[in-house]
PDB file of C-alpha atoms in Angstrom:
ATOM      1  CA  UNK A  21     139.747  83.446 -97.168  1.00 60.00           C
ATOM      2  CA  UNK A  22     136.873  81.106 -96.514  1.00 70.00           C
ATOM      3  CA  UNK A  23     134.283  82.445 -94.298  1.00 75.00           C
ATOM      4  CA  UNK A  24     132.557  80.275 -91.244  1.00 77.00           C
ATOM      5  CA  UNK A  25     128.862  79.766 -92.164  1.00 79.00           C
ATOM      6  CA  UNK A  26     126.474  79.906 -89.039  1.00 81.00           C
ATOM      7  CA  UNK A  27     124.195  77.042 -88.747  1.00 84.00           C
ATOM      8  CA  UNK A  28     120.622  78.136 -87.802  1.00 79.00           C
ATOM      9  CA  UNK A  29     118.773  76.619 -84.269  1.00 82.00           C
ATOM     10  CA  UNK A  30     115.438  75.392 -85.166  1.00 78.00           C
ATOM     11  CA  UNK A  31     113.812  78.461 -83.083  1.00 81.00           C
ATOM     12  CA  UNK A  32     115.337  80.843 -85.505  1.00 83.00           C
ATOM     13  CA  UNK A  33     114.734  78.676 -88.654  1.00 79.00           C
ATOM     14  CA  UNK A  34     110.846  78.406 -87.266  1.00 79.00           C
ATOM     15  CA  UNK A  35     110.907  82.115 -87.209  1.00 84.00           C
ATOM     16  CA  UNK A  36     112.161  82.520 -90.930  1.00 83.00           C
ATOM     17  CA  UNK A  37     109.793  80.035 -92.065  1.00 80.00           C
ATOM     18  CA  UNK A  38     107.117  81.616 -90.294  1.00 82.00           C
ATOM     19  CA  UNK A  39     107.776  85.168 -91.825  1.00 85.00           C
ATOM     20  CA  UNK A  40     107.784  83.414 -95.427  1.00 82.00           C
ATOM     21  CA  UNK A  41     104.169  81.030 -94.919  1.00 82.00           C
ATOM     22  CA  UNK A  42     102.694  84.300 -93.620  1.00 86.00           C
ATOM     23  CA  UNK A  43     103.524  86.381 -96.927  1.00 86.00           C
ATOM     24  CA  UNK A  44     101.443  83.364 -98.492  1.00 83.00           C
ATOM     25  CA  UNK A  45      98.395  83.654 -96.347  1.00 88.00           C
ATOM     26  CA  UNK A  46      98.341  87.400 -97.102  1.00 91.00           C
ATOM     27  CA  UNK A  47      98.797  86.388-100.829  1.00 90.00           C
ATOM     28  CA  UNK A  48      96.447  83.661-101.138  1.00 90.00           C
ATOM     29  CA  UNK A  49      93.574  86.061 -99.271  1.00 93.00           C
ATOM     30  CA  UNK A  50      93.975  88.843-101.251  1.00 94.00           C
ATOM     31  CA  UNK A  51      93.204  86.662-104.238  1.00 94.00           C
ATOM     32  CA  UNK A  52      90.405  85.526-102.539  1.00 94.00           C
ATOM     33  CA  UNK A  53      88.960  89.029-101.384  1.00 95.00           C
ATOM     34  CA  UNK A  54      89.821  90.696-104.630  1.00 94.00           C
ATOM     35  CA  UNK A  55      88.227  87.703-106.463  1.00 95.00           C
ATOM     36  CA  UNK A  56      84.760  88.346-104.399  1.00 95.00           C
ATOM     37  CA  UNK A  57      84.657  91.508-104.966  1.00 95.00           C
ATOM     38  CA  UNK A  58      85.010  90.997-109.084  1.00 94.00           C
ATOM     39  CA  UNK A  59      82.390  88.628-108.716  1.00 94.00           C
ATOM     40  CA  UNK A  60      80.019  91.141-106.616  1.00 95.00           C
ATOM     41  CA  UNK A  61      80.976  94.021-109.119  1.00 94.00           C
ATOM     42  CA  UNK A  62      81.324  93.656-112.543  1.00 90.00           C
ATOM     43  CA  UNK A  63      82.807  90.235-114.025  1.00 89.00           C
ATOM     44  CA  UNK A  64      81.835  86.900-112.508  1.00 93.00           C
ATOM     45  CA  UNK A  65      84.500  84.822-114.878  1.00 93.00           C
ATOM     46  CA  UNK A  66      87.699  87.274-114.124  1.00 92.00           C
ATOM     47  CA  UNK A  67      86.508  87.145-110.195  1.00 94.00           C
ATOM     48  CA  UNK A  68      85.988  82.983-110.328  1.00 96.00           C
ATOM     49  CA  UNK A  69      89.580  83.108-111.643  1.00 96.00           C
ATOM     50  CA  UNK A  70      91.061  84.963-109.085  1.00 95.00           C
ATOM     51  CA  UNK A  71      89.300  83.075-106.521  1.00 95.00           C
ATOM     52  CA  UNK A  72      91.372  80.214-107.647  1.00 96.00           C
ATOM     53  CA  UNK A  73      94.102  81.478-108.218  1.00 95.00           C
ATOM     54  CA  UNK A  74      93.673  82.076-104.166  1.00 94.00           C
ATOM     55  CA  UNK A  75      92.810  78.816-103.504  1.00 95.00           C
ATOM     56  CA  UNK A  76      95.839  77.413-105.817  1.00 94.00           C
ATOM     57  CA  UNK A  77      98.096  79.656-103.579  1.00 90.00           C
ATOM     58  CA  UNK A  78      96.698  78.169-100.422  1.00 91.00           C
ATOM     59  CA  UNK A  79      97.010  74.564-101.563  1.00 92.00           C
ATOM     60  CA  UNK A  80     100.690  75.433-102.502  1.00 89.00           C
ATOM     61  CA  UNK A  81     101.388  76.887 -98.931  1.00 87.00           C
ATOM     62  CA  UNK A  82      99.674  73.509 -97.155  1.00 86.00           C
ATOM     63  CA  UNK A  83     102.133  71.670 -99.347  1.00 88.00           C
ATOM     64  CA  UNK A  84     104.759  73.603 -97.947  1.00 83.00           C
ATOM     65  CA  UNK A  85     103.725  73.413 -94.188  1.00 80.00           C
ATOM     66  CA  UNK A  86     103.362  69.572 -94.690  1.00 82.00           C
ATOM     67  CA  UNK A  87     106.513  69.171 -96.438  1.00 84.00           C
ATOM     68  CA  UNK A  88     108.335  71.390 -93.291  1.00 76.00           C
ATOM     69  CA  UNK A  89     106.763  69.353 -91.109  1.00 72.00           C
ATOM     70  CA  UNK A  90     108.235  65.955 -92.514  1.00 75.00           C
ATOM     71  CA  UNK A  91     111.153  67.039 -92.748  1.00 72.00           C
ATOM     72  CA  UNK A  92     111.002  67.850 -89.127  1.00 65.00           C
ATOM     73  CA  UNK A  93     110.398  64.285 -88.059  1.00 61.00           C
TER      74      UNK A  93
END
């Protein structure tokens, strides 16, 4: 039996896609704020690292935003 698939309204979709960027902004600062506090502590290189691995995680989830956005228009 084939099942009816519910199409989303852009409210609820904007809700789902808000609940996913947000899990990147957590993400991407605790990079950052774990990365700081290597730097402060003990290794400068490992911290510097994690920093950008923070900032890479950032850039990815502006992509995403713009690319939502288009997509939009």
């Amino acid at each position: 039996m084939k099942t009816m698939k519910r199409r989303l309204s852009s409210a609820e979709e904007f809700d789902i896609m808000k609940l996913v960027l947000d899990k990147f902004l957590w993400l991407g600062t605790f990079f950052i704020g774990w990365g700081l506090y290597s730097v402060m502590t003990s290794d400068f290189t490992a911290g510097m690292y994690r920093i950008l691995v923070g900032v890479v995680v950032f850039i990815v989830f502006a992509g995403i935003v713009v690319r939502e956005f288009e997509m939009i228009r």
